[in-house]
């Protein structure tokens, strides 16, 4: 690791909170409304790369494939899904307290997410973190998704940071750790939140500087730097 740490950039979903669990609950509520189907099957539609992990068109495909009337059910299913997904997002332990401490230290804090900015802000408001992070880089701001380097570069530029003075924290070895290391950032792998498929659990030639068992361990990394070197 370098000797200076001026900022930390976080992935959002499954790094700050368990987004997979929230989506599974939402899928369960949709299936309950329909009175037929399987929540895990519906969730797998979102894992496909056809429409993307956020797109409600996945629900449309699920209804069509299961012979369920679209006109009667689609809009209601989307409303149920979106409402339940947001309402069941809950922070991992110690996230708020750790971010508050990092703010007190004076570090710049940002988020890089593949969600669009509207969805990302809704989640941050729901969990009450909108005032604890200084920068948000979302998919619609760059048109690129991780592991493309563009979102990482955009975040660094807008935050006024250089890679060697920045720590990235994320739950995907392929989409978070590999690109941040390629740019010269320090990288901490949020193993506690890794709910990824097998292809996202390899970082190729890049290895994380740290593997985290819980979010609070981010603070331990920060405290390794002297007060003089940090800011």
Backbone as JSON, one array per atom type, in Angstrom:
{
  "sequence": "XXXXXXXXXXXXXXXXXXXXXXXXXXXXXXXXXXXXXXXXXXXXXXXXXXXXXXXXXXXXXXXXXXXXXXXXXXXXXXXXXXXXXXXXXXXXXXXXXXXXXXXXXXXXXXXXXXXXXXXXXXXXXXXXXXXXXXXXXXXXXXXXXXXXXXXXXXXXXXXXXXXXXXXXXXXXXXXXXXXXXXXXXXXXXXXXXXXXXXXXXXXXXXXXXXXXXXXXXXXXXXXXXXXXXXX",
  "N": [[0.83, -1.2, 0.0], [0.3, 2.35, -0.52], [1.65, 5.37, 1.0], [-0.02, 7.47, 1.49], [-3.37, 8.32, 2.04], [-6.15, 9.67, 0.73], [-8.77, 9.46, -0.08], [-11.74, 7.37, -0.27], [-13.42, 5.11, -2.29], [-16.45, 3.5, -2.75], [-18.09, 0.54, -3.86], [-21.65, 0.05, -4.16], [-24.15, -1.67, -3.97], [-24.44, -4.64, -2.15], [-22.07, -4.14, -0.93], [-22.37, -1.97, 0.8], [-24.88, -2.66, 1.66], [-27.14, -5.53, 1.72], [-28.13, -6.18, -1.23], [-29.0, -8.25, -2.83], [-30.58, -9.82, -1.13], [-32.7, -8.03, -0.67], [-33.77, -7.86, -3.25], [-34.56, -10.51, -3.61], [-36.62, -10.75, -1.72], [-38.4, -8.94, -2.86], [-38.96, -10.28, -5.27], [-40.22, -12.52, -4.22], [-42.55, -11.36, -3.19], [-43.79, -10.52, -5.55], [-44.33, -12.98, -6.81], [-46.03, -14.02, -4.89], [-48.23, -12.28, -5.16], [-49.03, -13.0, -7.76], [-49.76, -15.6, -7.35], [-48.64, -17.82, -8.37], [-45.74, -19.51, -9.7], [-42.16, -19.09, -9.11], [-40.02, -17.65, -6.79], [-37.16, -17.7, -6.89], [-36.71, -18.42, -9.5], [-37.72, -16.18, -10.85], [-35.9, -14.27, -9.86], [-33.55, -15.14, -11.1], [-33.99, -14.32, -13.69], [-33.27, -11.66, -13.59], [-30.56, -11.88, -13.27], [-29.63, -12.52, -15.75], [-27.94, -11.35, -18.74], [-29.38, -10.03, -20.58], [-31.31, -7.86, -20.34], [-30.26, -6.58, -18.15], [-29.4, -6.08, -14.64], [-31.15, -4.39, -13.32], [-33.41, -3.85, -14.82], [-36.93, -3.68, -15.33], [-37.99, -5.05, -17.46], [-37.25, -7.64, -17.28], [-39.15, -8.78, -15.64], [-41.35, -8.69, -17.33], [-40.54, -10.56, -19.27], [-40.48, -12.85, -17.69], [-43.2, -13.15, -17.02], [-44.31, -13.55, -19.58], [-43.0, -15.94, -20.37], [-44.09, -17.68, -18.57], [-46.7, -17.8, -19.25], [-48.45, -15.86, -18.22], [-50.85, -13.32, -18.05], [-50.0, -10.25, -19.49], [-51.14, -7.65, -19.72], [-52.92, -7.51, -17.62], [-51.33, -7.89, -15.39], [-48.64, -6.88, -15.47], [-47.84, -4.08, -14.89], [-48.66, -3.84, -12.23], [-47.08, -5.81, -11.02], [-44.52, -4.73, -11.43], [-44.69, -2.41, -9.85], [-45.02, -3.55, -7.29], [-42.63, -4.96, -7.09], [-40.61, -2.9, -7.25], [-41.29, -1.29, -5.04], [-41.1, -3.07, -2.84], [-38.45, -3.86, -3.07], [-36.92, -1.53, -2.51], [-37.88, -0.96, 0.07], [-36.88, -3.0, 1.65], [-34.16, -2.76, 1.79], [-31.35, -2.83, 3.79], [-28.76, -1.6, 5.83], [-25.52, -3.1, 6.16], [-24.04, -4.26, 9.25], [-22.49, -1.69, 11.2], [-21.96, 0.09, 9.12], [-22.95, 2.79, 8.87], [-21.82, 4.0, 11.18], [-19.1, 3.64, 10.68], [-18.72, 5.13, 8.3], [-19.33, 7.64, 9.29], [-17.19, 8.03, 11.04], [-15.1, 8.04, 9.2], [-15.69, 10.35, 7.81], [-15.25, 12.18, 9.86], [-12.51, 11.97, 10.12], [-11.74, 13.15, 7.8], [-11.59, 12.22, 5.22], [-12.25, 11.99, 1.68], [-15.21, 10.68, 0.38], [-16.69, 8.42, -1.85], [-18.98, 6.89, -4.27], [-19.17, 4.29, -6.64], [-21.27, 2.9, -8.92], [-23.16, 0.47, -10.79], [-25.8, 0.95, -11.06], [-28.39, 3.22, -12.25], [-28.42, 6.81, -11.81], [-30.8, 7.77, -10.62], [-31.98, 5.49, -9.39], [-29.86, 4.82, -7.69], [-29.7, 7.05, -5.97], [-32.18, 6.89, -4.71], [-31.8, 4.61, -3.17], [-29.72, 5.4, -1.49], [-30.99, 7.45, -0.07], [-32.98, 5.95, 1.2], [-31.48, 4.43, 3.02], [-30.28, 6.4, 4.39], [-27.77, 7.59, 3.84], [-27.07, 9.65, 2.21], [-25.94, 12.07, 2.95], [-23.46, 11.4, 3.85], [-21.68, 10.63, 1.95], [-19.62, 12.03, -0.58], [-19.59, 12.0, -3.31], [-21.13, 10.63, -6.2], [-20.98, 8.22, -8.64], [-22.68, 7.04, -11.27], [-24.2, 4.67, -13.58], [-25.45, 6.01, -15.77], [-24.0, 8.31, -15.97], [-21.59, 7.91, -17.2], [-22.03, 6.02, -19.14], [-20.92, 3.58, -19.13], [-20.25, 0.36, -17.68], [-18.91, -1.3, -14.8], [-16.56, -3.97, -15.33], [-15.35, -1.9, -16.82], [-13.04, 0.77, -17.16], [-13.84, 3.4, -17.2], [-15.94, 4.41, -15.33], [-14.5, 4.41, -12.91], [-12.36, 6.14, -13.43], [-13.8, 8.47, -13.89], [-14.92, 8.94, -11.37], [-12.6, 9.38, -9.81], [-11.61, 11.69, -11.09], [-13.71, 13.58, -10.72], [-13.73, 13.77, -8.0], [-11.31, 14.82, -7.48], [-9.09, 13.25, -6.96], [-6.13, 11.16, -7.0], [-5.18, 7.97, -8.26], [-3.32, 6.45, -6.73], [-3.6, 7.42, -4.19], [-5.95, 6.57, -3.25], [-8.43, 4.4, -1.95], [-10.29, 1.59, -2.98], [-13.33, -0.08, -2.35], [-15.05, -3.05, -2.7], [-17.38, -5.72, -3.61], [-16.98, -7.48, -5.69], [-14.57, -9.38, -7.26], [-13.88, -9.35, -9.99], [-15.25, -7.12, -11.13], [-14.82, -5.0, -9.43], [-12.35, -5.12, -7.89], [-10.27, -5.87, -9.77], [-10.33, -3.77, -11.89], [-9.9, -1.42, -10.35], [-7.39, -1.92, -9.21], [-5.92, -2.1, -11.56], [-5.84, 0.55, -12.32], [-4.2, 1.53, -10.41], [-5.07, 1.93, -7.84], [-5.47, 1.31, -4.31], [-7.03, -1.64, -3.05], [-9.78, -3.13, -1.46], [-11.35, -6.09, -0.78], [-14.65, -6.8, -0.34], [-15.5, -9.34, 1.06], [-17.48, -10.26, 2.74], [-19.86, -9.52, 1.56], [-20.06, -10.76, -0.88], [-22.05, -11.99, -3.23], [-21.91, -12.92, -5.72], [-21.91, -14.41, -9.05], [-19.92, -17.18, -10.3], [-18.14, -16.22, -12.29], [-17.58, -13.62, -11.57], [-15.96, -13.84, -9.44], [-13.26, -13.89, -9.74], [-10.21, -12.21, -10.17], [-8.34, -12.19, -12.07], [-5.07, -11.32, -12.92], [-4.84, -9.61, -10.84], [-4.77, -8.98, -7.36], [-6.55, -8.41, -4.31], [-5.61, -5.85, -1.93], [-6.46, -6.09, 0.61], [-8.69, -8.3, 2.34], [-11.92, -8.13, 3.43], [-13.77, -8.98, 6.29], [-15.86, -7.79, 7.49], [-17.61, -4.62, 7.39], [-16.56, -2.69, 9.07], [-13.86, -3.1, 9.17], [-12.73, -1.54, 7.24], [-12.07, 0.83, 8.48], [-9.89, 0.04, 9.99], [-7.93, -0.23, 8.06], [-7.61, 2.44, 7.31], [-6.65, 3.54, 9.67], [-4.09, 2.63, 9.73], [-2.57, 4.42, 8.48], [-0.68, 7.27, 9.18], [-1.68, 10.27, 10.94], [-0.52, 12.47, 9.8], [0.11, 11.6, 7.21], [-2.36, 10.99, 6.13], [-4.03, 13.26, 5.64]],
  "CA": [[0.0, 0.0, 0.0], [0.98, 3.62, -0.52], [1.76, 6.01, 2.31], [-1.01, 8.53, 1.62], [-4.75, 7.97, 1.72], [-6.96, 10.88, 0.75], [-10.16, 9.19, -0.37], [-12.21, 5.99, -0.41], [-14.57, 4.93, -3.17], [-17.15, 2.25, -2.46], [-19.23, -0.02, -4.57], [-22.81, 0.27, -3.32], [-24.95, -2.88, -3.72], [-23.75, -5.78, -1.54], [-20.92, -3.64, -0.19], [-22.96, -1.19, 1.89], [-26.09, -3.36, 2.1], [-27.41, -6.78, 1.0], [-29.11, -5.89, -2.27], [-29.55, -9.52, -3.31], [-31.67, -10.19, -0.22], [-33.82, -7.13, -0.94], [-34.36, -8.26, -4.53], [-35.23, -11.79, -3.42], [-37.88, -10.47, -1.03], [-39.27, -8.32, -3.86], [-39.4, -11.35, -6.18], [-41.17, -13.34, -3.47], [-43.82, -10.63, -3.11], [-44.39, -10.56, -6.88], [-44.86, -14.32, -7.0], [-47.18, -14.13, -3.98], [-49.33, -11.58, -5.82], [-49.48, -13.77, -8.91], [-50.3, -16.87, -6.9], [-48.01, -18.89, -9.15], [-44.36, -19.25, -10.07], [-41.11, -19.37, -8.15], [-39.22, -16.43, -6.58], [-35.78, -17.86, -7.33], [-36.73, -18.4, -10.96], [-37.85, -14.77, -11.24], [-34.64, -13.6, -9.57], [-32.57, -15.53, -12.11], [-34.22, -13.49, -14.88], [-32.51, -10.43, -13.4], [-29.14, -12.19, -13.37], [-29.25, -12.65, -17.15], [-27.34, -10.13, -19.28], [-30.24, -9.58, -21.69], [-31.8, -6.51, -20.03], [-29.51, -5.99, -17.05], [-29.82, -6.47, -13.29], [-32.13, -3.45, -12.79], [-34.49, -3.58, -15.76], [-38.2, -4.39, -15.12], [-38.32, -5.9, -18.61], [-37.06, -9.02, -16.83], [-40.45, -9.23, -15.13], [-42.16, -8.93, -18.52], [-40.11, -11.84, -19.85], [-40.91, -13.91, -16.78], [-44.64, -13.33, -17.19], [-44.55, -14.14, -20.9], [-42.52, -17.32, -20.39], [-44.95, -18.51, -17.72], [-48.06, -17.72, -19.75], [-49.25, -15.0, -17.35], [-51.34, -12.17, -18.8], [-49.22, -9.04, -19.28], [-51.99, -6.47, -19.58], [-53.56, -7.54, -16.31], [-50.42, -8.07, -14.26], [-47.27, -6.36, -15.57], [-47.61, -2.83, -14.17], [-48.8, -4.11, -10.8], [-45.9, -6.56, -10.59], [-43.39, -3.8, -11.38], [-44.87, -1.56, -8.67], [-44.75, -4.37, -6.11], [-41.19, -5.25, -7.08], [-39.82, -1.71, -6.94], [-41.61, -0.85, -3.68], [-40.56, -4.03, -1.87], [-36.98, -3.86, -3.19], [-36.41, -0.38, -1.77], [-38.26, -0.98, 1.49], [-36.16, -4.04, 2.37], [-32.72, -2.5, 1.82], [-30.86, -2.55, 5.14], [-27.31, -1.51, 5.91], [-24.75, -4.08, 6.91], [-23.62, -3.72, 10.56], [-21.39, -0.73, 11.37], [-21.69, 0.92, 7.94], [-23.16, 4.2, 9.17], [-20.84, 4.44, 12.17], [-17.79, 3.7, 10.04], [-18.71, 6.27, 7.39], [-19.28, 8.85, 10.12], [-15.81, 8.17, 11.51], [-14.26, 8.4, 8.06], [-15.96, 11.77, 7.58], [-14.57, 12.96, 10.91], [-11.08, 11.95, 9.8], [-11.56, 14.11, 6.73], [-11.42, 11.57, 3.93], [-13.29, 12.14, 0.67], [-15.9, 9.4, 0.2], [-17.5, 8.35, -3.06], [-19.6, 5.62, -4.66], [-19.25, 3.93, -8.05], [-22.28, 1.86, -9.02], [-23.73, 0.21, -12.11], [-27.18, 1.44, -11.07], [-28.48, 4.58, -12.76], [-28.35, 7.77, -10.72], [-32.08, 7.86, -9.93], [-32.1, 4.32, -8.5], [-28.81, 4.89, -6.68], [-30.06, 8.07, -4.98], [-33.29, 6.35, -3.94], [-31.25, 3.67, -2.18], [-28.96, 6.16, -0.49], [-31.98, 8.13, 0.78], [-33.64, 4.94, 2.03], [-30.6, 4.0, 4.1], [-29.84, 7.59, 5.1], [-26.33, 7.83, 3.66], [-26.84, 10.66, 1.17], [-25.12, 13.16, 3.47], [-22.18, 10.88, 4.32], [-20.79, 10.43, 0.81], [-19.42, 13.3, -1.26], [-19.62, 11.84, -4.76], [-21.82, 9.45, -6.74], [-20.79, 7.93, -10.06], [-23.67, 6.03, -11.67], [-24.05, 4.18, -14.95], [-25.89, 6.98, -16.77], [-23.06, 9.44, -16.02], [-20.47, 7.56, -18.08], [-22.48, 5.1, -20.18], [-20.12, 2.36, -19.02], [-20.42, -0.4, -16.45], [-17.74, -2.04, -14.33], [-15.2, -3.54, -14.98], [-14.8, -0.82, -17.64], [-12.3, 1.72, -16.32], [-14.41, 4.74, -17.29], [-16.57, 4.89, -14.1], [-13.47, 4.61, -11.89], [-11.65, 7.36, -13.8], [-14.74, 9.58, -13.69], [-15.01, 9.19, -9.92], [-11.34, 9.98, -9.38], [-11.52, 13.04, -11.63], [-14.7, 14.47, -10.11], [-13.39, 13.92, -6.59], [-10.0, 15.44, -7.37], [-8.18, 12.27, -6.37], [-5.3, 10.33, -7.87], [-5.41, 6.56, -7.94], [-2.41, 5.92, -5.71], [-3.99, 7.94, -2.88], [-7.35, 6.21, -3.11], [-8.81, 3.01, -1.66], [-11.59, 1.16, -3.49], [-13.92, -1.18, -1.6], [-16.14, -3.64, -3.45], [-17.64, -7.13, -3.35], [-16.7, -8.3, -6.86], [-13.17, -9.42, -7.65], [-13.74, -9.02, -11.42], [-15.81, -5.82, -11.5], [-14.37, -3.95, -8.51], [-10.94, -5.21, -7.5], [-9.37, -5.86, -10.93], [-10.17, -2.46, -12.53], [-9.32, -0.43, -9.44], [-5.96, -2.23, -9.14], [-5.33, -1.77, -12.85], [-5.63, 1.99, -12.32], [-3.22, 1.88, -9.39], [-5.7, 2.18, -6.55], [-5.51, 0.25, -3.32], [-8.32, -2.3, -3.19], [-10.22, -4.01, -0.38], [-12.4, -6.99, -1.25], [-15.71, -6.97, 0.65], [-15.89, -10.75, 0.96], [-18.71, -10.46, 3.51], [-21.03, -9.22, 0.74], [-19.94, -11.36, -2.2], [-23.14, -12.89, -3.63], [-21.75, -12.93, -7.16], [-21.73, -15.67, -9.76], [-18.53, -17.63, -10.33], [-17.28, -15.43, -13.18], [-17.21, -12.37, -10.91], [-15.14, -14.16, -8.27], [-11.86, -13.97, -10.11], [-9.69, -10.89, -10.54], [-7.25, -12.37, -13.02], [-3.72, -11.11, -12.39], [-4.88, -8.64, -9.75], [-5.22, -9.47, -6.06], [-6.87, -7.3, -3.39], [-4.65, -5.55, -0.88], [-7.08, -6.58, 1.84], [-9.97, -8.98, 2.28], [-12.69, -7.67, 4.57], [-14.78, -9.87, 6.85], [-16.97, -6.92, 7.85], [-17.39, -3.28, 6.87], [-15.79, -1.87, 10.01], [-12.44, -3.3, 8.93], [-12.25, -0.42, 6.42], [-11.46, 1.79, 9.4], [-8.58, -0.47, 10.39], [-7.0, 0.12, 6.99], [-7.36, 3.88, 7.4], [-5.87, 3.85, 10.87], [-2.7, 2.25, 9.51], [-1.89, 5.61, 7.98], [-0.49, 8.29, 10.23], [-2.49, 11.47, 10.76], [0.2, 13.36, 8.88], [0.06, 11.08, 5.84], [-3.72, 10.9, 5.62], [-4.53, 14.53, 5.09]],
  "C": [[0.87, 1.26, 0.0], [0.97, 4.23, 0.87], [0.7, 7.07, 2.56], [-2.38, 8.01, 1.24], [-5.6, 9.22, 1.86], [-8.44, 10.61, 0.5], [-10.46, 7.71, -0.46], [-13.43, 5.99, -1.32], [-15.14, 3.55, -2.94], [-18.04, 1.83, -3.62], [-20.43, 0.16, -3.64], [-23.53, -1.04, -2.97], [-24.06, -4.03, -3.25], [-22.39, -5.43, -0.94], [-21.37, -2.82, 1.0], [-24.18, -1.89, 2.48], [-26.3, -4.59, 1.22], [-28.52, -6.54, -0.01], [-29.74, -7.17, -2.82], [-30.72, -9.95, -2.44], [-32.89, -9.33, -0.47], [-34.53, -7.51, -2.23], [-35.1, -9.6, -4.41], [-36.57, -11.62, -2.72], [-38.87, -9.87, -2.01], [-39.81, -9.36, -4.84], [-40.43, -12.25, -5.5], [-42.53, -12.68, -3.39], [-44.54, -10.61, -4.46], [-45.05, -11.91, -7.12], [-46.07, -14.56, -6.11], [-48.4, -13.45, -4.57], [-49.9, -12.4, -6.96], [-50.14, -15.08, -8.51], [-49.74, -18.05, -7.67], [-46.58, -18.5, -9.45], [-43.4, -19.53, -8.93], [-40.22, -18.14, -8.0], [-37.78, -16.55, -7.1], [-35.68, -17.85, -8.85], [-36.84, -16.96, -11.47], [-36.55, -14.02, -11.0], [-33.59, -13.91, -10.63], [-32.76, -14.77, -13.42], [-33.42, -12.19, -14.79], [-31.01, -10.67, -13.52], [-28.67, -12.31, -14.82], [-28.67, -11.32, -17.64], [-28.15, -9.58, -20.45], [-30.68, -8.14, -21.48], [-30.98, -5.81, -18.95], [-30.17, -6.27, -15.71], [-30.94, -5.59, -12.73], [-33.44, -3.43, -13.58], [-35.77, -4.37, -15.47], [-38.65, -5.22, -16.31], [-38.09, -7.37, -18.28], [-38.36, -9.61, -16.3], [-41.38, -9.53, -16.3], [-41.83, -10.28, -19.14], [-40.59, -13.02, -19.0], [-42.4, -14.19, -16.94], [-44.96, -14.0, -18.52], [-44.18, -15.62, -20.92], [-43.39, -18.25, -19.56], [-46.42, -18.41, -18.1], [-49.0, -16.88, -18.89], [-49.6, -13.72, -18.1], [-50.59, -10.88, -18.47], [-50.1, -7.84, -18.95], [-52.58, -6.38, -18.19], [-52.57, -7.45, -15.16], [-49.12, -7.27, -14.29], [-47.04, -5.11, -14.72], [-47.71, -3.02, -12.66], [-47.58, -4.84, -10.26], [-44.67, -5.65, -10.48], [-43.49, -2.9, -10.15], [-44.55, -2.31, -7.39], [-43.25, -4.6, -5.98], [-40.38, -4.05, -6.63], [-40.05, -1.26, -5.49], [-40.96, -1.76, -2.65], [-39.03, -4.04, -1.89], [-36.39, -2.72, -2.35], [-36.68, -0.52, -0.28], [-37.46, -2.0, 2.3], [-34.64, -3.9, 2.3], [-32.31, -2.11, 3.24], [-29.33, -2.57, 5.15], [-26.7, -2.73, 6.6], [-24.36, -3.45, 8.26], [-22.44, -2.77, 10.44], [-21.13, 0.17, 10.16], [-21.83, 2.4, 8.27], [-22.08, 4.74, 10.11], [-19.45, 4.58, 11.55], [-17.69, 4.89, 9.1], [-18.66, 7.59, 8.16], [-17.86, 9.09, 10.62], [-14.87, 8.59, 10.39], [-14.46, 9.87, 7.68], [-15.24, 12.64, 8.61], [-13.07, 13.03, 10.67], [-10.77, 12.95, 8.69], [-11.32, 13.51, 5.36], [-12.57, 11.92, 2.98], [-13.89, 10.76, 0.41], [-16.79, 9.45, -1.03], [-18.08, 6.97, -3.29], [-19.5, 5.49, -6.17], [-20.2, 2.74, -8.16], [-22.74, 1.69, -10.46], [-25.21, 0.59, -12.18], [-27.22, 2.82, -11.73], [-28.62, 5.54, -11.58], [-29.66, 7.89, -9.94], [-32.24, 6.71, -8.94], [-31.08, 4.39, -7.38], [-29.19, 5.89, -5.59], [-31.23, 7.6, -4.12], [-32.79, 5.41, -2.83], [-30.5, 4.4, -1.09], [-29.89, 6.92, 0.45], [-32.63, 7.14, 1.72], [-32.77, 4.56, 3.22], [-29.95, 5.19, 4.82], [-28.36, 7.9, 4.99], [-26.03, 8.99, 2.72], [-25.96, 11.8, 1.64], [-23.73, 12.71, 3.93], [-21.2, 10.59, 3.19], [-20.77, 11.72, -0.02], [-19.58, 13.22, -2.76], [-20.35, 10.56, -5.14], [-21.53, 9.36, -8.23], [-21.7, 6.77, -10.43], [-23.52, 5.73, -13.16], [-24.39, 5.24, -15.98], [-24.96, 8.19, -16.87], [-21.91, 9.17, -16.98], [-20.9, 6.68, -19.26], [-21.74, 3.78, -20.15], [-20.38, 1.68, -17.69], [-19.1, -1.07, -16.09], [-17.73, -3.44, -14.97], [-14.56, -2.53, -15.94], [-14.13, 0.21, -16.72], [-12.95, 3.1, -16.25], [-15.09, 5.22, -16.0], [-15.55, 5.2, -13.0], [-12.71, 5.92, -12.16], [-12.52, 8.59, -13.55], [-14.82, 9.95, -12.22], [-13.75, 9.87, -9.41], [-11.25, 11.44, -9.83], [-12.46, 14.0, -10.91], [-14.42, 14.7, -8.63], [-12.04, 14.59, -6.38], [-8.97, 14.55, -6.72], [-7.28, 11.66, -7.43], [-5.38, 8.89, -7.35], [-4.57, 6.07, -6.76], [-2.74, 6.41, -4.3], [-5.43, 7.57, -2.53], [-7.52, 4.72, -2.84], [-10.16, 2.73, -2.3], [-12.05, -0.06, -2.71], [-15.09, -1.74, -2.38], [-16.22, -5.14, -3.26], [-17.34, -8.04, -4.53], [-15.22, -8.23, -7.23], [-12.98, -8.97, -9.09], [-14.15, -7.58, -11.71], [-15.34, -4.68, -10.61], [-12.86, -3.97, -8.3], [-10.02, -5.09, -8.72], [-9.23, -4.48, -11.57], [-9.56, -1.4, -11.62], [-7.82, -0.66, -9.28], [-5.25, -1.88, -10.44], [-5.0, -0.28, -12.95], [-4.62, 2.45, -11.27], [-3.8, 2.24, -8.04], [-5.38, 1.04, -5.59], [-6.9, -0.38, -3.39], [-8.58, -3.25, -2.03], [-11.44, -4.78, -0.86], [-13.4, -7.24, -0.13], [-16.28, -8.38, 0.57], [-17.2, -11.04, 1.69], [-19.97, -10.26, 2.67], [-21.04, -9.89, -0.61], [-21.05, -12.39, -2.43], [-23.1, -13.08, -5.14], [-21.7, -14.34, -7.73], [-20.24, -15.97, -9.88], [-17.63, -16.74, -11.17], [-16.83, -14.12, -12.55], [-16.35, -12.61, -9.68], [-13.71, -14.46, -8.64], [-11.4, -12.6, -10.58], [-8.5, -11.0, -11.47], [-5.9, -12.2, -12.35], [-3.7, -10.2, -11.18], [-5.44, -9.27, -8.47], [-5.54, -8.28, -5.16], [-5.74, -7.09, -2.38], [-5.15, -6.07, 0.46], [-8.35, -7.34, 1.51], [-10.72, -8.66, 3.56], [-13.73, -8.71, 5.0], [-16.01, -9.1, 7.32], [-16.61, -5.5, 7.44], [-16.48, -2.46, 7.78], [-14.29, -2.01, 9.81], [-11.86, -2.26, 7.97], [-11.53, 0.59, 7.3], [-10.08, 1.34, 9.85], [-7.53, -0.15, 9.33], [-6.6, 1.59, 7.1], [-6.43, 4.2, 8.56], [-4.41, 3.4, 10.77], [-1.88, 3.44, 9.01], [-1.79, 6.65, 9.09], [-1.37, 9.5, 9.94], [-1.82, 12.42, 9.77], [0.05, 12.9, 7.43], [-1.35, 11.12, 5.27], [-4.19, 12.18, 4.96], [-3.42, 15.59, 5.19]]
}
